[in-house]
Each structure stands twice: as structure tokens, then as C-alpha cells.
PDB file of C-alpha atoms in Angstrom:
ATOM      1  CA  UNK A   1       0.000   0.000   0.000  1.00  0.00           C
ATOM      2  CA  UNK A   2       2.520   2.585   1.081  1.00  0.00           C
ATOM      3  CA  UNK A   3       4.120   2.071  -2.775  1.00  0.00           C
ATOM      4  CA  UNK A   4       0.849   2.497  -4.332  1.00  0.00           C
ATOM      5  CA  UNK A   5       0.894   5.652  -2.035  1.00  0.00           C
ATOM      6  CA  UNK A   6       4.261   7.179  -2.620  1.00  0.00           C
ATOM      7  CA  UNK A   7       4.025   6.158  -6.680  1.00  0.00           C
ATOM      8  CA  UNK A   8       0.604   5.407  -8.522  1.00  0.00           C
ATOM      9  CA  UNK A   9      -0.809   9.130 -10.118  1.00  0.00           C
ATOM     10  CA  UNK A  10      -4.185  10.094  -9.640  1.00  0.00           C
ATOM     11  CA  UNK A  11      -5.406  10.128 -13.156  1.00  0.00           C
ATOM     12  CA  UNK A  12      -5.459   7.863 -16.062  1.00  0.00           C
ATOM     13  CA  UNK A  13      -6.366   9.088 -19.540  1.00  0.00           C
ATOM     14  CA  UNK A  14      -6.357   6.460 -22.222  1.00  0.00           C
ATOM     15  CA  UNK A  15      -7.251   5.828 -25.726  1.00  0.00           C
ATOM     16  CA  UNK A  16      -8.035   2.050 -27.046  1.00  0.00           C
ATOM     17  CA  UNK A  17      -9.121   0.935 -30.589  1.00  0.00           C
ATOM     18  CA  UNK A  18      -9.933  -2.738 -32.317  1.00  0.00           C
ATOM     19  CA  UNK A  19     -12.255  -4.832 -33.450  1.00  0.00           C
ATOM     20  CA  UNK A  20     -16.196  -4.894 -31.937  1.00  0.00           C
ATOM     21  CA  UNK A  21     -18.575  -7.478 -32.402  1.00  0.00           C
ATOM     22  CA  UNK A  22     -22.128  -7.215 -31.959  1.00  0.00           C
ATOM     23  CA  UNK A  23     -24.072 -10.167 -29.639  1.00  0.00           C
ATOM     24  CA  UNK A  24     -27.724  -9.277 -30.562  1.00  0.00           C
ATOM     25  CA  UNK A  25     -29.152 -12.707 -31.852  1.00  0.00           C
ATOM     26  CA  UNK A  26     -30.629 -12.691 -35.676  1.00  0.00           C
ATOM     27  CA  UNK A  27     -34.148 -12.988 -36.033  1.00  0.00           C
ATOM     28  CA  UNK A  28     -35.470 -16.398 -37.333  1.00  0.00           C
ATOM     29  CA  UNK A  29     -37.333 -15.793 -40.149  1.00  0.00           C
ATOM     30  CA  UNK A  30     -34.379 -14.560 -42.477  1.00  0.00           C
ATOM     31  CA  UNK A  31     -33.525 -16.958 -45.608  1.00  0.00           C
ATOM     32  CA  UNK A  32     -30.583 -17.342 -46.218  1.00  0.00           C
ATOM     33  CA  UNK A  33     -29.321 -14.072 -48.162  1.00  0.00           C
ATOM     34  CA  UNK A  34     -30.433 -12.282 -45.216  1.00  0.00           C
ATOM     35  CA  UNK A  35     -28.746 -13.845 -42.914  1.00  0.00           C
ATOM     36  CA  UNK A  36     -25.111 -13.914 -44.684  1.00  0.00           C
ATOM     37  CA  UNK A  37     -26.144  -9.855 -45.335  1.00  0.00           C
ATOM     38  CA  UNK A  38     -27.028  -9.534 -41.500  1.00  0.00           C
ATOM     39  CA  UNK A  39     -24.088 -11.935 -40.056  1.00  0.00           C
ATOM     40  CA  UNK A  40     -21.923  -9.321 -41.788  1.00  0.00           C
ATOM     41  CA  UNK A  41     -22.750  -6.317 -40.191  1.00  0.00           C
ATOM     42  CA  UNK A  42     -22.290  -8.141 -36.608  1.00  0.00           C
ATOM     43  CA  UNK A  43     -18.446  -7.274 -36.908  1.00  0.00           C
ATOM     44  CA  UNK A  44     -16.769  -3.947 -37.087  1.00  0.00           C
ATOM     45  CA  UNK A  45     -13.806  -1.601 -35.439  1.00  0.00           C
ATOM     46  CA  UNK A  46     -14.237   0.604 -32.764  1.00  0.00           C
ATOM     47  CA  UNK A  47     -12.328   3.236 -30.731  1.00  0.00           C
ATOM     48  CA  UNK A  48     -12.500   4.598 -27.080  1.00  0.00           C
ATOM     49  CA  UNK A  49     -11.547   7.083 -24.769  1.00  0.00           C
ATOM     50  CA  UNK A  50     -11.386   6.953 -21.079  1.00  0.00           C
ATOM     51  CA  UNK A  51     -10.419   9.222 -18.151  1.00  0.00           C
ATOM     52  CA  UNK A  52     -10.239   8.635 -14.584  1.00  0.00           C
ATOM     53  CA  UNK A  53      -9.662   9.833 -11.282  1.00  0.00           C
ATOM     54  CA  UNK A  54      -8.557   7.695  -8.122  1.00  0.00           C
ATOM     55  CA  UNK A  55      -9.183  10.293  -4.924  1.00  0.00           C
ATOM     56  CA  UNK A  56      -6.087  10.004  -3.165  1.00  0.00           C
ATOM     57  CA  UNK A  57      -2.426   9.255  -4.973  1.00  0.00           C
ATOM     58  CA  UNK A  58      -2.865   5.416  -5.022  1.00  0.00           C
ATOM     59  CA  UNK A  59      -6.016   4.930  -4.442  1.00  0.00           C
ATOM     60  CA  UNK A  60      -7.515   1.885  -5.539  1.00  0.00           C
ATOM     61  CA  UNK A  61     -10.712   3.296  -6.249  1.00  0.00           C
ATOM     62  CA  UNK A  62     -11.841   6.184  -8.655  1.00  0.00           C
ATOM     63  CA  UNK A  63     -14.314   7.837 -10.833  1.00  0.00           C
ATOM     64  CA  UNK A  64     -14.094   7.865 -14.695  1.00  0.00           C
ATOM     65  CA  UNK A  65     -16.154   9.019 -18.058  1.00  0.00           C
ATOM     66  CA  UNK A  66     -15.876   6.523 -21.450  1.00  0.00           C
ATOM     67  CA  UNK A  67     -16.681   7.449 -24.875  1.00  0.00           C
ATOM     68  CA  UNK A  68     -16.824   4.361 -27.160  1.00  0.00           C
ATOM     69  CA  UNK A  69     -18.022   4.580 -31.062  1.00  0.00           C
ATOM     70  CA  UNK A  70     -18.057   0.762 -32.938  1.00  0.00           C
ATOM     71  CA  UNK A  71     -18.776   0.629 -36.529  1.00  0.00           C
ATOM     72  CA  UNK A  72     -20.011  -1.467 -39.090  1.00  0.00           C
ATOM     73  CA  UNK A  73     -21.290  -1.314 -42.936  1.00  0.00           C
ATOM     74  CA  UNK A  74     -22.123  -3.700 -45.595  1.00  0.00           C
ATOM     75  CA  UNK A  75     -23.768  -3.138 -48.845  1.00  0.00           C
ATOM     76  CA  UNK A  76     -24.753  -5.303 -52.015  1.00  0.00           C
ATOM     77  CA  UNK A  77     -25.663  -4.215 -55.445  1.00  0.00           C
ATOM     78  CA  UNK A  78     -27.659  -5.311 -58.070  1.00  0.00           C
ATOM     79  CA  UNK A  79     -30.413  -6.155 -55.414  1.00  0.00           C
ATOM     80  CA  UNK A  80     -34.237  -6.771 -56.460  1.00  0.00           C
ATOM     81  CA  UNK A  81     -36.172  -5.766 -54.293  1.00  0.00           C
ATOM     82  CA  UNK A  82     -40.231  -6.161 -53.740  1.00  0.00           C
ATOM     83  CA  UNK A  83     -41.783  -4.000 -50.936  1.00  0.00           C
ATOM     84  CA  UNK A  84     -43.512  -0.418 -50.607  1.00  0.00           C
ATOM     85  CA  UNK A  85     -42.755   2.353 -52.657  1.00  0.00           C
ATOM     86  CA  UNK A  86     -39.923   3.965 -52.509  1.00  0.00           C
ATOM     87  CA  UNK A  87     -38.377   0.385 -51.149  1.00  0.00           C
ATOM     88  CA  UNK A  88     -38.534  -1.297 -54.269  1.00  0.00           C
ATOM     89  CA  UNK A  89     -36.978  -2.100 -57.775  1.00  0.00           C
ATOM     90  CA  UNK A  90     -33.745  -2.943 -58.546  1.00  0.00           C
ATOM     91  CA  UNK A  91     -30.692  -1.495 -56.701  1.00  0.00           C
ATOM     92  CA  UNK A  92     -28.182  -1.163 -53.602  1.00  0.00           C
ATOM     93  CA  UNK A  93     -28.845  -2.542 -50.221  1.00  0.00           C
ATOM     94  CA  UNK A  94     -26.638  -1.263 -47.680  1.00  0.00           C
ATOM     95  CA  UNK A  95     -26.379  -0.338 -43.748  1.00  0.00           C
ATOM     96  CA  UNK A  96     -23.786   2.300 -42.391  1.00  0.00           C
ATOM     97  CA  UNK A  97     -24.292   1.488 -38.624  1.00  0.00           C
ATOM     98  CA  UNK A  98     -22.825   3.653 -35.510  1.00  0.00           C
ATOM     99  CA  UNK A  99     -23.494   2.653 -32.252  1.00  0.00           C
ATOM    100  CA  UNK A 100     -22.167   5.507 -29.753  1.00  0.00           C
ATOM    101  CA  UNK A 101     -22.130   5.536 -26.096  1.00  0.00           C
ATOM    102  CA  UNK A 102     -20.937   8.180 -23.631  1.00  0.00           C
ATOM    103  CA  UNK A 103     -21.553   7.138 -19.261  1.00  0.00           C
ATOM    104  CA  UNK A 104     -19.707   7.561 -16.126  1.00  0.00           C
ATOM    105  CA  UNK A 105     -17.661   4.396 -14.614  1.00  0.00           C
ATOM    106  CA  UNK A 106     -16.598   3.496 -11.063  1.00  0.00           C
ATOM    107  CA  UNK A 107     -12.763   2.691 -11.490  1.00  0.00           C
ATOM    108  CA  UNK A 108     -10.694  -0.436  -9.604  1.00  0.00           C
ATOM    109  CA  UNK A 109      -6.926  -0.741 -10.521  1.00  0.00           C
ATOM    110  CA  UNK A 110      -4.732  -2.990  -8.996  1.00  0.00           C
ATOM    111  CA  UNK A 111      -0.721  -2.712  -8.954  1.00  0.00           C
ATOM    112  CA  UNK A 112       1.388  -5.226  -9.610  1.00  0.00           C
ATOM    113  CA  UNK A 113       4.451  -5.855  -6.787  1.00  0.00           C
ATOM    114  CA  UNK A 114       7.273  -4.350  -9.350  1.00  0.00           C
ATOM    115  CA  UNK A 115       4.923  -1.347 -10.341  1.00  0.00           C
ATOM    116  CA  UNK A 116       5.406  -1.748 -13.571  1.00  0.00           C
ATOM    117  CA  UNK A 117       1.899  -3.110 -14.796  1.00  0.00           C
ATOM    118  CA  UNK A 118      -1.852  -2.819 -13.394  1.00  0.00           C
ATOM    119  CA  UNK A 119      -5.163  -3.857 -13.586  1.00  0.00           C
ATOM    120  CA  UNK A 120      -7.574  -1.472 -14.210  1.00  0.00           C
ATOM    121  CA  UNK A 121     -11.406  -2.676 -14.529  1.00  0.00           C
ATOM    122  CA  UNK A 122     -14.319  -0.498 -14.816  1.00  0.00           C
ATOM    123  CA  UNK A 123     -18.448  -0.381 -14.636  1.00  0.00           C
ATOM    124  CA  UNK A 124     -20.993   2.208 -15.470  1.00  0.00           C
ATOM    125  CA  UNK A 125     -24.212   3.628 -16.535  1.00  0.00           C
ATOM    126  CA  UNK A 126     -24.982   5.862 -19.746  1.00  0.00           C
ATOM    127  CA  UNK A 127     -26.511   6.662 -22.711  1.00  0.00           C
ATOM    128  CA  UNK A 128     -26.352   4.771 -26.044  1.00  0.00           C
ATOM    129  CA  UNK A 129     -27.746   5.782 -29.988  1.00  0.00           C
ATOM    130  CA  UNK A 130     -27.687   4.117 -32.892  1.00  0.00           C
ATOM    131  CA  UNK A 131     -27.722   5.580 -36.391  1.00  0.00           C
ATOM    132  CA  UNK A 132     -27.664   3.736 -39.785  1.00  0.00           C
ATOM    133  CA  UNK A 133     -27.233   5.477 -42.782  1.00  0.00           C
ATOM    134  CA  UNK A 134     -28.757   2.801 -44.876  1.00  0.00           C
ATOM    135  CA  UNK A 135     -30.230   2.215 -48.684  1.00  0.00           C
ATOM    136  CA  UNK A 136     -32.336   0.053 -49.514  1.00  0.00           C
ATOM    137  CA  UNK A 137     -33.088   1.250 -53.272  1.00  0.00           C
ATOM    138  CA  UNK A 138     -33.696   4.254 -51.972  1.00  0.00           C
ATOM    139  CA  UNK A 139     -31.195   6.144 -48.918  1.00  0.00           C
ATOM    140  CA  UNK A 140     -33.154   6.290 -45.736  1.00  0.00           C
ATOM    141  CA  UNK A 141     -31.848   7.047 -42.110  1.00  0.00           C
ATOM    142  CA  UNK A 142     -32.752   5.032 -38.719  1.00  0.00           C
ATOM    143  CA  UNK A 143     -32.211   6.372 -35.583  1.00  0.00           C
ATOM    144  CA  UNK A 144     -32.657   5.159 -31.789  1.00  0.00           C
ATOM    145  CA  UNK A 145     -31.325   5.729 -28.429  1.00  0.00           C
ATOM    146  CA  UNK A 146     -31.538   3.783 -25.432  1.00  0.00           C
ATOM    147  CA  UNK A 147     -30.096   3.701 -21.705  1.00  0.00           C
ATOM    148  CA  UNK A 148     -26.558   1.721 -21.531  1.00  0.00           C
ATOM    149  CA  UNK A 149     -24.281  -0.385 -19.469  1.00  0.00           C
ATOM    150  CA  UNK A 150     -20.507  -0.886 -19.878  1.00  0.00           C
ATOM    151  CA  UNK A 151     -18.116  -3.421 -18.358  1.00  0.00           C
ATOM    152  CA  UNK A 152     -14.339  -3.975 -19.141  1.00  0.00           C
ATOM    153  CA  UNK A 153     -11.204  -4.373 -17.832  1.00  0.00           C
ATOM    154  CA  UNK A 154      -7.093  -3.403 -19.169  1.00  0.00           C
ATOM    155  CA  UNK A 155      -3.401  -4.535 -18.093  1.00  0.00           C
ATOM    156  CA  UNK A 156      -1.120  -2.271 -18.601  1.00  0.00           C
ATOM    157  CA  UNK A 157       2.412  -2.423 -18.797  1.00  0.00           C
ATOM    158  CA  UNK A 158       4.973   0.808 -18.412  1.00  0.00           C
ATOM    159  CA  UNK A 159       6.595   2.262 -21.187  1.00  0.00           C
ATOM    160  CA  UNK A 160       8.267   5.406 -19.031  1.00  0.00           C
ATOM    161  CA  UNK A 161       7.124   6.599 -16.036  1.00  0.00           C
ATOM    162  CA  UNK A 162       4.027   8.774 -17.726  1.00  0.00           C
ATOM    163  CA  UNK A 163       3.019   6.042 -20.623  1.00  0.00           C
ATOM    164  CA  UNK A 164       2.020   2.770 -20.717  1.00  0.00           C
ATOM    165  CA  UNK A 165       0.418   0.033 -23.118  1.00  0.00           C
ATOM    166  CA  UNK A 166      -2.188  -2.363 -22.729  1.00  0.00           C
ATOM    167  CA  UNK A 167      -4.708  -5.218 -23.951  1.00  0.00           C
ATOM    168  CA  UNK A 168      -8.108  -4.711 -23.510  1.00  0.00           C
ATOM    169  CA  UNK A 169     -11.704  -6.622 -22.983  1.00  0.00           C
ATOM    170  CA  UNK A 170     -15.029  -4.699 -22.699  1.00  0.00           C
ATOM    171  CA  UNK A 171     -18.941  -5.028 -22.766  1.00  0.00           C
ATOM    172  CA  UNK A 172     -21.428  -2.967 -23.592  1.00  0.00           C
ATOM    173  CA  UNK A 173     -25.132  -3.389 -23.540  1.00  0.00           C
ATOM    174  CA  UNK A 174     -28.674  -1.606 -24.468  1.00  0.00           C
ATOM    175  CA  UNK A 175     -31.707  -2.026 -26.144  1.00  0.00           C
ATOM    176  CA  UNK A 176     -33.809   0.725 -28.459  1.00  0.00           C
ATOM    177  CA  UNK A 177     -37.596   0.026 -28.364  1.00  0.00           C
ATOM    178  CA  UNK A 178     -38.184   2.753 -30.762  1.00  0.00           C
ATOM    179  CA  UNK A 179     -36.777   3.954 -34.326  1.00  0.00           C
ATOM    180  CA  UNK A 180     -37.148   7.201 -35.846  1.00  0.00           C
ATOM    181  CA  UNK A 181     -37.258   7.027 -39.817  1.00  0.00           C
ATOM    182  CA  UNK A 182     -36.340   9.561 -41.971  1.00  0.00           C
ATOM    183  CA  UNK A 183     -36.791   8.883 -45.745  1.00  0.00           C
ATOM    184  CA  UNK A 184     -35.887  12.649 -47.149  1.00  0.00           C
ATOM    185  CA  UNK A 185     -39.343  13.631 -47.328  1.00  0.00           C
ATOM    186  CA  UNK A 186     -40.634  12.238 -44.017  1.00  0.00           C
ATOM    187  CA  UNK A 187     -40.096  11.099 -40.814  1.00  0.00           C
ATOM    188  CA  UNK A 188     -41.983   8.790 -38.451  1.00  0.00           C
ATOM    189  CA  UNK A 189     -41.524   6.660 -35.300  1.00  0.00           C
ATOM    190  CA  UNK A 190     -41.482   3.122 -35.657  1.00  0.00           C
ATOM    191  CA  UNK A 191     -42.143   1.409 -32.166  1.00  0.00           C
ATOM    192  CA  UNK A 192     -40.905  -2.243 -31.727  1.00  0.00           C
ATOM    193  CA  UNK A 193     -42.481  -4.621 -29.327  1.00  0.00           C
ATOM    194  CA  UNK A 194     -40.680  -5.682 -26.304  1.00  0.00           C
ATOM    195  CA  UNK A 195     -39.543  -9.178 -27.750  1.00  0.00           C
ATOM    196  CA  UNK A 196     -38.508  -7.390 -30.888  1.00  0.00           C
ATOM    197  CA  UNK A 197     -35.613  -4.191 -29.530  1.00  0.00           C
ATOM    198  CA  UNK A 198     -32.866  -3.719 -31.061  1.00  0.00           C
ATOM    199  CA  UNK A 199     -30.187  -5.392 -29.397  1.00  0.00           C
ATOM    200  CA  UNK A 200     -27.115  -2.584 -29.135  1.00  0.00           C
ATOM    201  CA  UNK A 201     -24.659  -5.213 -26.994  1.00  0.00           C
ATOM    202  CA  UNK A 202     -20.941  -5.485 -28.573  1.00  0.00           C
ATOM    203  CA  UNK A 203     -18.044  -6.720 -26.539  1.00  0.00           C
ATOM    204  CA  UNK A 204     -14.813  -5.141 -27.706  1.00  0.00           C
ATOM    205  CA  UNK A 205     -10.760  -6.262 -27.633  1.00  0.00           C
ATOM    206  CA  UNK A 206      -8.184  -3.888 -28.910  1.00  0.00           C
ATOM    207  CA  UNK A 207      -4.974  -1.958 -27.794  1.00  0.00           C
ATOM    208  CA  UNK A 208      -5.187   0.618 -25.433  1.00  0.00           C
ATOM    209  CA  UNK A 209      -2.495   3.430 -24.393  1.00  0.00           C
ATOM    210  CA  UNK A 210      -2.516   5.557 -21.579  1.00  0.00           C
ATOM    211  CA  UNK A 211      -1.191   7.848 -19.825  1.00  0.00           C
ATOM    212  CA  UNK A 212      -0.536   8.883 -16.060  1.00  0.00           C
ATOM    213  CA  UNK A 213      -0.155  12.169 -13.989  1.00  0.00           C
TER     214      UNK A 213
END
């Protein structure tokens, strides 16, 4: 304790990007072009930032605020389609999907006995939205937002006494009950039933650097 004490910093600001992957389960009733189009768009990159503060110089505890954007596109051409107007005829399909959160965390880092590494693992609350600038013969935006959750956890190892580098696991979780769609020329609010929310969960693994003062 008394070297956490006399060496850890109070604040940790950090920076981690890789790949994301989306849990939300596909629904049943796709056929099978559906499915390979939706699989797809279950796997993108993502990048976050973190910064925390542990209330006393070595404190194991602390408080922290994440931003953390994952994205994810896919698009086929040449697509018939056979729907409402203007989602019909012969074209692109294609989803352009962001998935943003921004919350506040309750830090935990733990030193190792050199001090040249720690554990630092995280929790919080916040808010989550979703935007996908799609096409489906014709460009259309969907938009959502929904209360979030985030989990995750990074060892880092020194690089000098105010950098370090790290590996990095995280969750994060939410579900949008509503849409809003804008087509151009209108918009309108498409409500999902309970069963049927958009799953937002992705867990993420990437690289993270940080640094200490």
C-alpha cells in the first residue's frame, strides 16, 4: 500500500481501438441471403476514450467518463427488391451502422508488486444511440437511443514513467424500443415490441495506451 501511495498518479487518460462485435441474436425468419447480409454487419472496429480519477495518490478506487463509437457497414448491389414504394426495384442494399455511447464508470486498478503493470477494470451507466445510414433502393436514415451499461477491464504495462500500453476486454449493452425514420421527405416513429428491440450489446478487444499524472 505505502508504494501504491508514494508512486501510482491520480489520473489515467487512455485511448483504445480494435475490433467490436455485436451479440444481438438474428431474427429467425431470415432466408438465407439475409442472414449472410445480417451476419456481416455483426463485426466492425471501434475506438474509445477513457479518463479517470482515483481520490487520493494510489487509491484503488476512482471515478471515470468513457466514450466508445463501434462501426459497421455492408452493402450489395444489383439487389431486387419487392416492398412499398420507394423500397422497391432494382438497386443497392446497404447499412452504415454507428453505435455511440458516452456514461460515467466506477474505477478499480490494482498494482502489480514491481509497479510496472496494473489492472484497471471499470463499470458504469450511460446513454447509447444508434444511427444507420442505410439504402435500400432508396437512402433512408434510422435512428434510436436507449439507456446503456458498460463493463471492461485493461493490463497495462509501463513504457516510461508517464506512458504505458495495454490489452483490452469490454462489454457494452442496451436495447432501443423505438426507431425514428427519416426517408428525405418524411419522418416517423417506428415502435418495436418488447420481444422485438434492437439489441445494441458489442463486446470489444483492442490496444489501449494511456497515460498517467
Amino acid at each position: 500500500m505505502e508504494r501504491q501511495q508514494e508512486y501510482a498518479p491520480s489520473w489515467l487518460i487512455s485511448g483504445t481501438a480494435g475490433f467490436g462485435y455485436r451479440l444481438a441474436k438474428l431474427p429467425d425468419n431470415l432466408n438465407s441471403f439475409e442472414q449472410e447480409y445480417y451476419r456481416k454487419l455483426k463485426s466492425g472496429y471501434y475506438y474509445q476514450f477513457n479518463a479517470a480519477y482515483y481520490f487520493k495518490k494510489g487509491q484503488a478506487s476512482g471515478i471515470g467518463i468513457i466514450y466508445n463509437t463501434m462501426h459497421t457497414d455492408n452493402e450489395i448491389k444489383g439487389v431486387t427488391v419487392t416492398g412499398p414504394a420507394p423500397f422497391n426495384g432494382t438497386g443497392s442494399v446497404s447499412d452504415d451502422i454507428t453505435i455511440s455511447y458516452t456514461g460515467l464508470q466506477w474505477h478499480y486498478r490494482y498494482w502489480n508488486y514491481s509497479h510496472n503493470g496494473f489492472l484497471n477494470g471499470y463499470l458504469g451507466l450511460g446513454y447509447m444511440s444508434y444511427k444507420d445510414k442505410a439504402v435500400l433502393i432508396k437512402p433512408y436514415t434510422l435512428k434510436g437511443n436507449a439507456l446503456g451499461l458498460n463493463a471492461g477491464a485493461a493490463y497495462y504495462i509501463q513504457l516510461s514513467p508517464e506512458f504505458w500500453l495495454g490489452a483490452y476486454g469490454g462489454y457494452l449493452a442496451g436495447t432501443i424500443t423505438e426507431f425514428e425514420l427519416d426517408d428525405g421527405n418524411t419522418k416517423k416513429t417506428i415502435k418495436l415490441e418488447d420481444s422485438e428491440g434492437e439489441g445494441l450489446h458489442h463486446i470489444d478487444i483492442g490496444v489501449t495506451i494511456a497515460v498517467t499524472f
